[in-house]
């Protein structure tokens, strides 16, 4: 009996999410329908793919073997569909771009304009992803490509399945409230700022780790008053004089600059905005077109 691709996709989603209830919600299945799919998959391979552990399930060795091949099988199916669409003269399959926070606010409208002008047949869809797991979202085919951030002190993981397309390098500034009576200078060393209260991302995030590494290279430990991952929320706290925060031009699209004062650190603090792209995209003309669109649109955004 041949494998059903929907069943294989559901098994891959189970590996990603961990529970049958989460998979059912993600794929809009009922619990009964999902159980039937897993039963059918087991009949097709002639062995159990799941094992009960307490109230949950885990993949058996057979299930793990199927998941290890799922990306290749489902990717080949997608490329076949796109090739058939191109050969028949119909528009190619939609391409999904993973975005988050400041990329959606600053870059989405200009790149959609470029796409409409340069590739009118390209259907771009977007899906919000966690910036810290953007590479995994592409690797697991949750999205076709995604914006990501690559920090010198905490680089994105590299592997054989993805590549990083450099879009722009961003220098960090330090934002303080424009109304702050203790006005910061236009340029300052981190040592002169470490004693002020800071608003930083949670230290387990890539940006949180990268900023802490910069301070520690200078032999300092910042006084972190607020740990906030959301950039817009961080900048609102800064506006109220509740602390300093590291910012880039892209991040400043989420707050009025008039309410902030910017200080350039003496130390070089930077990050790369990248596009995470699958290495194997043969026959996926839509993905290549979207990469071209993003590379054309992002440098034009000030």
Short mmCIF file of N, CA, C and O in Angstrom, two decimals, residues 95-232:
data_model
loop_
_atom_site.label_atom_id
_atom_site.label_comp_id
_atom_site.label_asym_id
_atom_site.label_seq_id
_atom_site.Cartn_x
_atom_site.Cartn_y
_atom_site.Cartn_z
N UNK A 95 3.61 31.39 -2.49
CA UNK A 95 4.85 31.33 -1.73
C UNK A 95 4.62 32.03 -0.40
O UNK A 95 4.11 33.15 -0.36
N UNK A 96 4.98 31.36 0.69
CA UNK A 96 4.73 31.91 2.01
C UNK A 96 6.01 32.46 2.62
O UNK A 96 7.02 31.76 2.71
N UNK A 97 5.94 33.72 3.04
CA UNK A 97 7.07 34.42 3.64
C UNK A 97 6.85 34.53 5.14
O UNK A 97 5.80 35.01 5.59
N UNK A 98 7.82 34.09 5.92
CA UNK A 98 7.74 34.22 7.37
C UNK A 98 8.22 35.60 7.81
O UNK A 98 9.34 36.02 7.47
N UNK A 99 7.39 36.33 8.54
CA UNK A 99 7.74 37.66 9.02
C UNK A 99 7.55 37.74 10.52
O UNK A 99 6.95 36.85 11.13
N UNK A 100 8.01 38.82 11.10
CA UNK A 100 7.84 39.06 12.53
C UNK A 100 7.97 40.56 12.77
O UNK A 100 8.60 41.29 11.99
N UNK A 101 7.31 41.05 13.80
CA UNK A 101 7.43 42.41 14.30
C UNK A 101 7.84 43.49 13.32
O UNK A 101 7.07 43.93 12.47
N UNK A 102 9.10 43.92 13.43
CA UNK A 102 9.56 45.07 12.67
C UNK A 102 9.71 44.78 11.18
O UNK A 102 9.60 45.69 10.36
N UNK A 103 9.92 43.53 10.79
CA UNK A 103 9.98 43.26 9.35
C UNK A 103 8.60 43.41 8.72
O UNK A 103 8.48 43.92 7.61
N UNK A 104 7.56 43.00 9.44
CA UNK A 104 6.21 43.17 8.91
C UNK A 104 5.87 44.66 8.83
O UNK A 104 5.29 45.13 7.85
N UNK A 105 6.26 45.43 9.86
CA UNK A 105 5.92 46.85 9.90
C UNK A 105 6.68 47.65 8.85
O UNK A 105 6.12 48.54 8.21
N UNK A 106 7.95 47.34 8.64
CA UNK A 106 8.79 48.18 7.79
C UNK A 106 8.95 47.67 6.36
O UNK A 106 9.12 48.46 5.44
N UNK A 107 8.89 46.37 6.16
CA UNK A 107 9.31 45.81 4.87
C UNK A 107 8.19 45.19 4.06
O UNK A 107 8.32 45.07 2.83
N UNK A 108 7.10 44.80 4.70
CA UNK A 108 6.09 44.03 3.99
C UNK A 108 5.44 44.81 2.86
O UNK A 108 5.32 44.31 1.73
N UNK A 109 5.01 46.03 3.12
CA UNK A 109 4.33 46.81 2.07
C UNK A 109 5.26 47.08 0.88
O UNK A 109 4.88 46.84 -0.27
N UNK A 110 6.51 47.56 1.10
CA UNK A 110 7.37 47.79 -0.06
C UNK A 110 7.68 46.54 -0.87
O UNK A 110 7.73 46.57 -2.10
N UNK A 111 7.87 45.40 -0.20
CA UNK A 111 8.22 44.20 -0.98
C UNK A 111 7.01 43.68 -1.75
O UNK A 111 7.15 43.14 -2.85
N UNK A 112 5.79 43.86 -1.20
CA UNK A 112 4.60 43.46 -1.95
C UNK A 112 4.40 44.35 -3.17
O UNK A 112 3.93 43.90 -4.21
N UNK A 113 4.77 45.62 -3.06
CA UNK A 113 4.71 46.51 -4.21
C UNK A 113 5.68 46.07 -5.29
O UNK A 113 5.36 46.07 -6.48
N UNK A 114 6.90 45.72 -4.90
CA UNK A 114 7.89 45.24 -5.86
C UNK A 114 7.41 43.95 -6.51
O UNK A 114 7.54 43.76 -7.72
N UNK A 115 6.83 43.06 -5.71
CA UNK A 115 6.34 41.79 -6.26
C UNK A 115 5.26 42.04 -7.30
O UNK A 115 5.25 41.42 -8.36
N UNK A 116 4.33 42.96 -7.01
CA UNK A 116 3.25 43.24 -7.96
C UNK A 116 3.78 43.84 -9.25
O UNK A 116 3.27 43.55 -10.34
N UNK A 117 4.84 44.65 -9.13
CA UNK A 117 5.39 45.31 -10.33
C UNK A 117 6.28 44.39 -11.14
O UNK A 117 6.22 44.37 -12.38
N UNK A 118 7.12 43.61 -10.46
CA UNK A 118 8.12 42.80 -11.16
C UNK A 118 7.66 41.38 -11.46
O UNK A 118 8.10 40.77 -12.43
N UNK A 119 6.78 40.85 -10.63
CA UNK A 119 6.31 39.47 -10.80
C UNK A 119 4.80 39.42 -10.56
O UNK A 119 4.34 38.90 -9.52
N UNK A 120 4.01 39.97 -11.46
CA UNK A 120 2.56 40.06 -11.22
C UNK A 120 1.87 38.71 -11.03
O UNK A 120 0.80 38.65 -10.43
N UNK A 121 2.47 37.62 -11.48
CA UNK A 121 1.88 36.31 -11.30
C UNK A 121 2.26 35.65 -9.98
O UNK A 121 1.75 34.58 -9.65
N UNK A 122 3.15 36.30 -9.22
CA UNK A 122 3.62 35.72 -7.96
C UNK A 122 2.62 36.00 -6.85
O UNK A 122 2.26 37.15 -6.59
N UNK A 123 2.17 34.95 -6.19
CA UNK A 123 1.21 35.09 -5.09
C UNK A 123 1.95 34.92 -3.76
O UNK A 123 2.34 33.83 -3.39
N UNK A 124 2.17 36.06 -3.10
CA UNK A 124 2.91 36.06 -1.84
C UNK A 124 1.94 36.02 -0.67
O UNK A 124 1.05 36.86 -0.56
N UNK A 125 2.12 35.03 0.18
CA UNK A 125 1.39 34.95 1.44
C UNK A 125 2.38 35.17 2.57
O UNK A 125 3.57 34.94 2.41
N UNK A 126 1.88 35.64 3.71
CA UNK A 126 2.77 35.85 4.85
C UNK A 126 2.23 35.10 6.06
O UNK A 126 1.03 34.86 6.19
N UNK A 127 3.15 34.77 6.93
CA UNK A 127 2.79 34.10 8.19
C UNK A 127 3.76 34.57 9.26
O UNK A 127 4.98 34.59 9.03
N UNK A 128 3.21 34.98 10.40
CA UNK A 128 4.09 35.44 11.47
C UNK A 128 4.80 34.25 12.10
O UNK A 128 4.18 33.22 12.40
N UNK A 129 6.11 34.39 12.27
CA UNK A 129 6.92 33.37 12.92
C UNK A 129 7.70 34.02 14.06
O UNK A 129 7.86 35.23 14.11
N UNK A 130 8.17 33.21 14.95
CA UNK A 130 9.04 33.68 16.03
C UNK A 130 10.42 33.92 15.43
O UNK A 130 11.01 33.01 14.83
N UNK A 131 10.95 35.13 15.60
CA UNK A 131 12.25 35.45 15.01
C UNK A 131 13.33 34.48 15.48
O UNK A 131 14.28 34.17 14.74
N UNK A 132 13.19 33.95 16.69
CA UNK A 132 14.21 33.05 17.22
C UNK A 132 14.13 31.64 16.64
O UNK A 132 15.04 30.84 16.82
N UNK A 133 13.02 31.32 15.95
CA UNK A 133 12.89 29.99 15.35
C UNK A 133 12.60 30.10 13.85
O UNK A 133 12.05 29.17 13.26
N UNK A 134 12.98 31.23 13.24
CA UNK A 134 12.71 31.43 11.81
C UNK A 134 13.39 30.37 10.94
O UNK A 134 12.80 29.85 9.98
N UNK A 135 14.63 30.02 11.28
CA UNK A 135 15.35 29.02 10.49
C UNK A 135 14.65 27.66 10.58
O UNK A 135 14.52 26.95 9.58
N UNK A 136 14.18 27.31 11.77
CA UNK A 136 13.48 26.04 11.93
C UNK A 136 12.17 26.03 11.16
O UNK A 136 11.76 25.01 10.61
N UNK A 137 11.50 27.19 11.09
CA UNK A 137 10.24 27.27 10.35
C UNK A 137 10.45 26.98 8.87
O UNK A 137 9.62 26.35 8.22
N UNK A 138 11.58 27.43 8.32
CA UNK A 138 11.89 27.13 6.91
C UNK A 138 12.30 25.68 6.77
O UNK A 138 11.87 24.98 5.84
N UNK A 139 13.11 25.21 7.69
CA UNK A 139 13.59 23.82 7.61
C UNK A 139 12.44 22.83 7.67
O UNK A 139 12.44 21.81 6.98
N UNK A 140 11.42 23.14 8.46
CA UNK A 140 10.28 22.23 8.62
C UNK A 140 9.14 22.56 7.65
O UNK A 140 8.05 22.01 7.78
N UNK A 141 9.41 23.49 6.72
CA UNK A 141 8.48 23.81 5.65
C UNK A 141 7.16 24.40 6.18
O UNK A 141 6.11 24.29 5.54
N UNK A 142 7.23 25.04 7.34
CA UNK A 142 6.08 25.80 7.82
C UNK A 142 5.89 27.05 6.97
O UNK A 142 4.76 27.53 6.80
N UNK A 143 6.99 27.62 6.49
CA UNK A 143 6.99 28.71 5.53
C UNK A 143 8.04 28.38 4.47
O UNK A 143 8.91 27.53 4.68
N UNK A 144 7.96 29.06 3.32
CA UNK A 144 8.93 28.79 2.25
C UNK A 144 10.25 29.50 2.49
O UNK A 144 11.33 28.94 2.28
N UNK A 145 10.19 30.76 2.89
CA UNK A 145 11.37 31.54 3.27
C UNK A 145 10.98 32.38 4.47
O UNK A 145 9.79 32.54 4.77
N UNK A 146 11.95 32.93 5.17
CA UNK A 146 11.63 33.75 6.35
C UNK A 146 12.73 34.75 6.61
O UNK A 146 13.91 34.49 6.35
N UNK A 147 12.33 35.91 7.11
CA UNK A 147 13.32 36.87 7.61
C UNK A 147 13.95 36.31 8.88
O UNK A 147 13.26 35.69 9.71
N UNK A 148 15.24 36.53 9.04
CA UNK A 148 15.94 36.10 10.24
C UNK A 148 16.96 37.13 10.66
O UNK A 148 17.26 38.06 9.90
N UNK A 149 17.50 36.97 11.85
CA UNK A 149 18.54 37.86 12.37
C UNK A 149 19.75 37.03 12.76
O UNK A 149 19.63 36.03 13.46
N UNK A 150 20.90 37.48 12.29
CA UNK A 150 22.15 36.76 12.53
C UNK A 150 23.08 37.68 13.33
O UNK A 150 23.48 38.74 12.84
N UNK A 151 23.39 37.28 14.55
CA UNK A 151 24.22 38.10 15.43
C UNK A 151 25.64 37.53 15.46
O UNK A 151 25.81 36.31 15.60
N UNK A 152 26.67 38.38 15.39
CA UNK A 152 28.04 37.86 15.52
C UNK A 152 28.25 37.07 16.81
O UNK A 152 28.96 36.07 16.83
N UNK A 153 27.61 37.53 17.90
CA UNK A 153 27.77 36.86 19.18
C UNK A 153 26.82 35.69 19.39
O UNK A 153 26.96 34.94 20.35
N UNK A 154 25.82 35.58 18.53
CA UNK A 154 24.88 34.46 18.64
C UNK A 154 24.32 34.16 17.26
O UNK A 154 23.17 34.48 16.96
N UNK A 155 25.13 33.52 16.40
CA UNK A 155 24.72 33.32 15.01
C UNK A 155 23.59 32.31 14.85
O UNK A 155 23.41 31.42 15.69
N UNK A 156 22.84 32.48 13.76
CA UNK A 156 21.81 31.51 13.42
C UNK A 156 22.46 30.16 13.15
O UNK A 156 23.56 30.09 12.60
N UNK A 157 21.80 29.07 13.51
CA UNK A 157 22.37 27.74 13.21
C UNK A 157 22.43 27.51 11.71
O UNK A 157 21.51 27.86 10.97
N UNK A 158 23.54 26.98 11.26
CA UNK A 158 23.71 26.62 9.84
C UNK A 158 23.55 25.12 9.69
O UNK A 158 23.96 24.37 10.58
N UNK A 159 22.96 24.71 8.59
CA UNK A 159 22.96 23.29 8.25
C UNK A 159 22.81 23.14 6.75
O UNK A 159 22.67 24.12 6.02
N UNK A 160 22.81 21.93 6.29
CA UNK A 160 22.84 21.65 4.85
C UNK A 160 21.53 21.97 4.15
O UNK A 160 21.49 22.04 2.93
N UNK A 161 20.45 22.17 4.90
CA UNK A 161 19.14 22.34 4.29
C UNK A 161 18.75 23.80 4.06
O UNK A 161 17.79 24.07 3.34
N UNK A 162 19.47 24.74 4.68
CA UNK A 162 19.11 26.14 4.53
C UNK A 162 20.34 26.98 4.20
O UNK A 162 21.47 26.59 4.48
N UNK A 163 20.09 28.15 3.60
CA UNK A 163 21.15 29.13 3.39
C UNK A 163 20.63 30.49 3.82
O UNK A 163 19.42 30.73 3.86
N UNK A 164 21.56 31.38 4.15
CA UNK A 164 21.21 32.72 4.60
C UNK A 164 21.61 33.73 3.54
O UNK A 164 22.77 33.80 3.14
N UNK A 165 20.64 34.50 3.08
CA UNK A 165 20.89 35.56 2.09
C UNK A 165 20.98 36.88 2.86
O UNK A 165 20.01 37.32 3.49
N UNK A 166 22.16 37.52 2.82
CA UNK A 166 22.37 38.76 3.54
C UNK A 166 21.58 39.89 2.87
O UNK A 166 21.72 40.13 1.67
N UNK A 167 20.78 40.60 3.66
CA UNK A 167 19.97 41.71 3.15
C UNK A 167 20.53 43.06 3.55
O UNK A 167 20.62 43.97 2.74
N UNK A 168 20.90 43.22 4.81
CA UNK A 168 21.50 44.47 5.26
C UNK A 168 22.12 44.25 6.63
O UNK A 168 21.70 43.38 7.39
N UNK A 169 23.15 45.07 6.94
CA UNK A 169 23.74 45.05 8.28
C UNK A 169 23.20 46.26 9.04
O UNK A 169 23.14 47.37 8.51
N UNK A 170 22.84 46.03 10.30
CA UNK A 170 22.28 47.07 11.13
C UNK A 170 23.18 47.33 12.33
O UNK A 170 23.61 46.39 13.02
N UNK A 171 23.48 48.60 12.56
CA UNK A 171 24.22 49.00 13.76
C UNK A 171 23.24 49.33 14.88
O UNK A 171 22.21 49.95 14.66
N UNK A 172 23.56 48.91 16.08
CA UNK A 172 22.72 49.23 17.23
C UNK A 172 23.02 50.62 17.76
O UNK A 172 24.19 51.05 17.84
N UNK A 173 21.96 51.32 18.13
CA UNK A 173 22.03 52.55 18.90
C UNK A 173 21.42 52.26 20.27
O UNK A 173 20.81 51.21 20.48
N UNK A 174 21.57 53.20 21.18
CA UNK A 174 20.94 53.09 22.49
C UNK A 174 19.86 54.16 22.57
O UNK A 174 20.12 55.35 22.38
N UNK A 175 18.63 53.74 22.84
CA UNK A 175 17.50 54.66 22.91
C UNK A 175 17.21 55.03 24.35
O UNK A 175 17.19 54.18 25.24
N UNK A 176 17.00 56.33 24.57
CA UNK A 176 16.54 56.84 25.86
C UNK A 176 15.38 57.79 25.60
O UNK A 176 15.12 58.17 24.45
N UNK A 177 14.68 58.18 26.64
CA UNK A 177 13.53 59.06 26.47
C UNK A 177 13.99 60.47 26.12
O UNK A 177 14.93 61.00 26.73
N UNK A 178 13.34 61.07 25.13
CA UNK A 178 13.68 62.44 24.75
C UNK A 178 13.46 63.40 25.91
O UNK A 178 14.12 64.44 26.01
N UNK A 179 12.53 63.05 26.80
CA UNK A 179 12.21 63.92 27.94
C UNK A 179 13.11 63.68 29.16
O UNK A 179 12.95 64.35 30.18
N UNK A 180 14.03 62.73 29.05
CA UNK A 180 14.90 62.39 30.18
C UNK A 180 15.76 63.61 30.55
O UNK A 180 16.52 64.12 29.72
N UNK A 181 15.66 64.11 31.80
CA UNK A 181 16.46 65.28 32.17
C UNK A 181 17.96 64.99 32.17
O UNK A 181 18.77 65.89 31.98
N UNK A 182 18.34 63.74 32.41
CA UNK A 182 19.75 63.35 32.36
C UNK A 182 20.05 62.89 30.94
O UNK A 182 20.21 61.70 30.66
N UNK A 183 20.16 63.85 30.04
CA UNK A 183 20.30 63.56 28.62
C UNK A 183 21.62 62.84 28.33
O UNK A 183 22.69 63.28 28.76
N UNK A 184 21.51 61.74 27.58
CA UNK A 184 22.72 61.02 27.19
C UNK A 184 23.41 61.75 26.05
O UNK A 184 22.76 62.42 25.23
N UNK A 185 24.73 61.62 25.95
CA UNK A 185 25.44 62.26 24.84
C UNK A 185 25.15 61.54 23.53
O UNK A 185 24.58 60.44 23.51
N UNK A 186 25.55 62.14 22.42
CA UNK A 186 25.34 61.53 21.11
C UNK A 186 26.18 60.28 20.93
O UNK A 186 25.85 59.41 20.11
N UNK A 187 27.26 60.17 21.69
CA UNK A 187 28.13 59.00 21.60
C UNK A 187 28.64 58.69 23.00
O UNK A 187 29.01 59.59 23.76
N UNK A 188 28.66 57.39 23.35
CA UNK A 188 29.09 57.01 24.70
C UNK A 188 29.56 55.57 24.71
O UNK A 188 29.16 54.75 23.86
N UNK A 189 30.42 55.25 25.64
CA UNK A 189 30.88 53.87 25.83
C UNK A 189 29.87 53.12 26.70
O UNK A 189 29.17 53.71 27.52
N UNK A 190 29.81 51.81 26.51
CA UNK A 190 28.90 51.00 27.33
C UNK A 190 29.21 51.16 28.81
O UNK A 190 28.30 51.13 29.64
N UNK A 191 30.48 51.35 29.15
CA UNK A 191 30.86 51.51 30.55
C UNK A 191 30.17 52.73 31.18
O UNK A 191 29.88 52.74 32.38
N UNK A 192 29.89 53.73 30.35
CA UNK A 192 29.23 54.94 30.87
C UNK A 192 27.72 54.76 31.00
O UNK A 192 27.04 55.61 31.59
N UNK A 193 27.19 53.67 30.43
CA UNK A 193 25.75 53.45 30.42
C UNK A 193 25.32 52.27 31.28
O UNK A 193 24.13 52.10 31.54
N UNK A 194 26.26 51.46 31.71
CA UNK A 194 25.92 50.19 32.37
C UNK A 194 25.14 50.42 33.66
O UNK A 194 24.31 49.59 34.05
N UNK A 195 25.37 51.53 34.34
CA UNK A 195 24.68 51.77 35.60
C UNK A 195 23.25 52.25 35.47
O UNK A 195 22.51 52.28 36.45
N UNK A 196 22.84 52.61 34.25
CA UNK A 196 21.46 53.02 34.03
C UNK A 196 20.57 51.78 33.93
O UNK A 196 21.02 50.70 33.54
N UNK A 197 19.28 51.90 34.25
CA UNK A 197 18.38 50.74 34.07
C UNK A 197 18.19 50.43 32.59
O UNK A 197 18.09 51.35 31.76
N UNK A 198 18.14 49.15 32.26
CA UNK A 198 18.02 48.72 30.87
C UNK A 198 16.75 47.92 30.65
O UNK A 198 16.25 47.25 31.57
N UNK A 199 16.27 47.98 29.43
CA UNK A 199 15.13 47.17 28.97
C UNK A 199 15.67 46.26 27.88
O UNK A 199 16.02 46.74 26.79
N UNK A 200 15.77 44.98 28.15
CA UNK A 200 16.39 44.04 27.22
C UNK A 200 15.47 42.85 26.96
O UNK A 200 14.61 42.53 27.79
N UNK A 201 15.67 42.17 25.82
CA UNK A 201 14.95 40.92 25.60
C UNK A 201 15.36 39.87 26.63
O UNK A 201 16.43 39.96 27.24
N UNK A 202 14.51 38.89 26.82
CA UNK A 202 14.83 37.77 27.71
C UNK A 202 16.17 37.17 27.30
O UNK A 202 16.45 37.00 26.10
N UNK A 203 17.01 36.87 28.25
CA UNK A 203 18.38 36.48 27.93
C UNK A 203 18.49 35.17 27.16
O UNK A 203 19.52 34.90 26.54
N UNK A 204 17.44 34.36 27.17
CA UNK A 204 17.49 33.12 26.38
C UNK A 204 17.25 33.35 24.88
O UNK A 204 17.45 32.45 24.09
N UNK A 205 16.83 34.56 24.48
CA UNK A 205 16.65 34.86 23.06
C UNK A 205 17.99 35.20 22.43
O UNK A 205 18.97 35.52 23.13
N UNK A 206 18.04 35.15 21.10
CA UNK A 206 19.30 35.46 20.40
C UNK A 206 19.75 36.88 20.70
O UNK A 206 20.93 37.14 20.98
N UNK A 207 18.84 37.84 20.62
CA UNK A 207 19.22 39.24 20.87
C UNK A 207 19.62 39.43 22.33
O UNK A 207 20.59 40.15 22.62
N UNK A 208 18.89 38.80 23.24
CA UNK A 208 19.25 38.91 24.65
C UNK A 208 20.66 38.40 24.91
O UNK A 208 21.46 39.04 25.61
N UNK A 209 20.99 37.26 24.33
CA UNK A 209 22.33 36.70 24.51
C UNK A 209 23.39 37.59 23.87
O UNK A 209 24.48 37.80 24.43
N UNK A 210 23.09 38.11 22.67
CA UNK A 210 24.06 38.93 21.95
C UNK A 210 24.38 40.22 22.70
O UNK A 210 25.55 40.63 22.80
N UNK A 211 23.35 40.89 23.23
CA UNK A 211 23.58 42.13 23.96
C UNK A 211 24.35 41.87 25.24
O UNK A 211 25.29 42.61 25.60
N UNK A 212 23.99 40.82 25.98
CA UNK A 212 24.73 40.49 27.20
C UNK A 212 26.19 40.18 26.89
O UNK A 212 27.09 40.56 27.64
N UNK A 213 26.43 39.51 25.76
CA UNK A 213 27.81 39.20 25.38
C UNK A 213 28.61 40.48 25.14
O UNK A 213 29.79 40.57 25.52
N UNK A 214 27.97 41.48 24.51
CA UNK A 214 28.66 42.75 24.26
C UNK A 214 29.04 43.44 25.57
O UNK A 214 30.15 43.97 25.71
N UNK A 215 28.13 43.44 26.53
CA UNK A 215 28.44 44.03 27.83
C UNK A 215 29.57 43.26 28.52
O UNK A 215 30.49 43.87 29.10
N UNK A 216 29.51 41.96 28.46
CA UNK A 216 30.50 41.16 29.19
C UNK A 216 31.88 41.26 28.55
O UNK A 216 32.89 41.13 29.26
N UNK A 217 31.94 41.49 27.25
CA UNK A 217 33.24 41.73 26.63
C UNK A 217 33.87 43.00 27.20
O UNK A 217 35.09 43.13 27.26
N UNK A 218 33.01 43.94 27.57
CA UNK A 218 33.50 45.19 28.17
C UNK A 218 33.70 45.05 29.67
O UNK A 218 34.03 46.02 30.36
N UNK A 219 33.50 43.83 30.20
CA UNK A 219 33.69 43.59 31.62
C UNK A 219 32.57 44.14 32.48
O UNK A 219 32.80 44.48 33.65
N UNK A 220 31.35 44.23 31.92
CA UNK A 220 30.23 44.85 32.61
C UNK A 220 29.04 43.90 32.69
O UNK A 220 28.95 42.94 31.91
N UNK A 221 28.15 44.20 33.62
CA UNK A 221 26.88 43.49 33.71
C UNK A 221 25.78 44.55 33.76
O UNK A 221 25.75 45.38 34.69
N UNK A 222 24.88 44.58 32.77
CA UNK A 222 23.86 45.64 32.76
C UNK A 222 22.84 45.45 33.88
O UNK A 222 22.57 44.34 34.32
N UNK A 223 22.30 46.58 34.34
CA UNK A 223 21.23 46.57 35.32
C UNK A 223 19.91 46.44 34.56
O UNK A 223 19.36 47.42 34.07
N UNK A 224 19.40 45.19 34.44
CA UNK A 224 18.21 44.92 33.64
C UNK A 224 16.97 45.09 34.51
O UNK A 224 16.71 44.28 35.40
N UNK A 225 16.21 46.15 34.24
CA UNK A 225 14.98 46.41 35.01
C UNK A 225 13.79 45.68 34.44
O UNK A 225 12.88 45.27 35.17
N UNK A 226 13.76 45.55 33.11
CA UNK A 226 12.62 44.93 32.44
C UNK A 226 13.12 44.02 31.33
O UNK A 226 13.93 44.44 30.50
N UNK A 227 12.62 42.79 31.33
CA UNK A 227 12.92 41.85 30.23
C UNK A 227 11.67 41.76 29.36
O UNK A 227 10.63 41.23 29.78
N UNK A 228 11.76 42.29 28.15
CA UNK A 228 10.61 42.38 27.24
C UNK A 228 11.08 42.00 25.85
O UNK A 228 12.02 42.60 25.32
N UNK A 229 10.44 41.02 25.23
CA UNK A 229 10.82 40.61 23.88
C UNK A 229 10.19 41.47 22.79
O UNK A 229 10.79 41.68 21.74
N UNK A 230 8.99 41.97 23.02
CA UNK A 230 8.28 42.74 22.02
C UNK A 230 8.91 44.13 21.88
O UNK A 230 8.97 44.90 22.85
N UNK A 231 9.38 44.47 20.66
CA UNK A 231 10.08 45.73 20.45
C UNK A 231 9.21 46.94 20.71
O UNK A 231 9.63 47.90 21.36
N UNK A 232 7.98 46.92 20.21
CA UNK A 232 7.08 48.06 20.41
C UNK A 232 6.85 48.32 21.90
O UNK A 232 6.85 49.47 22.35
#
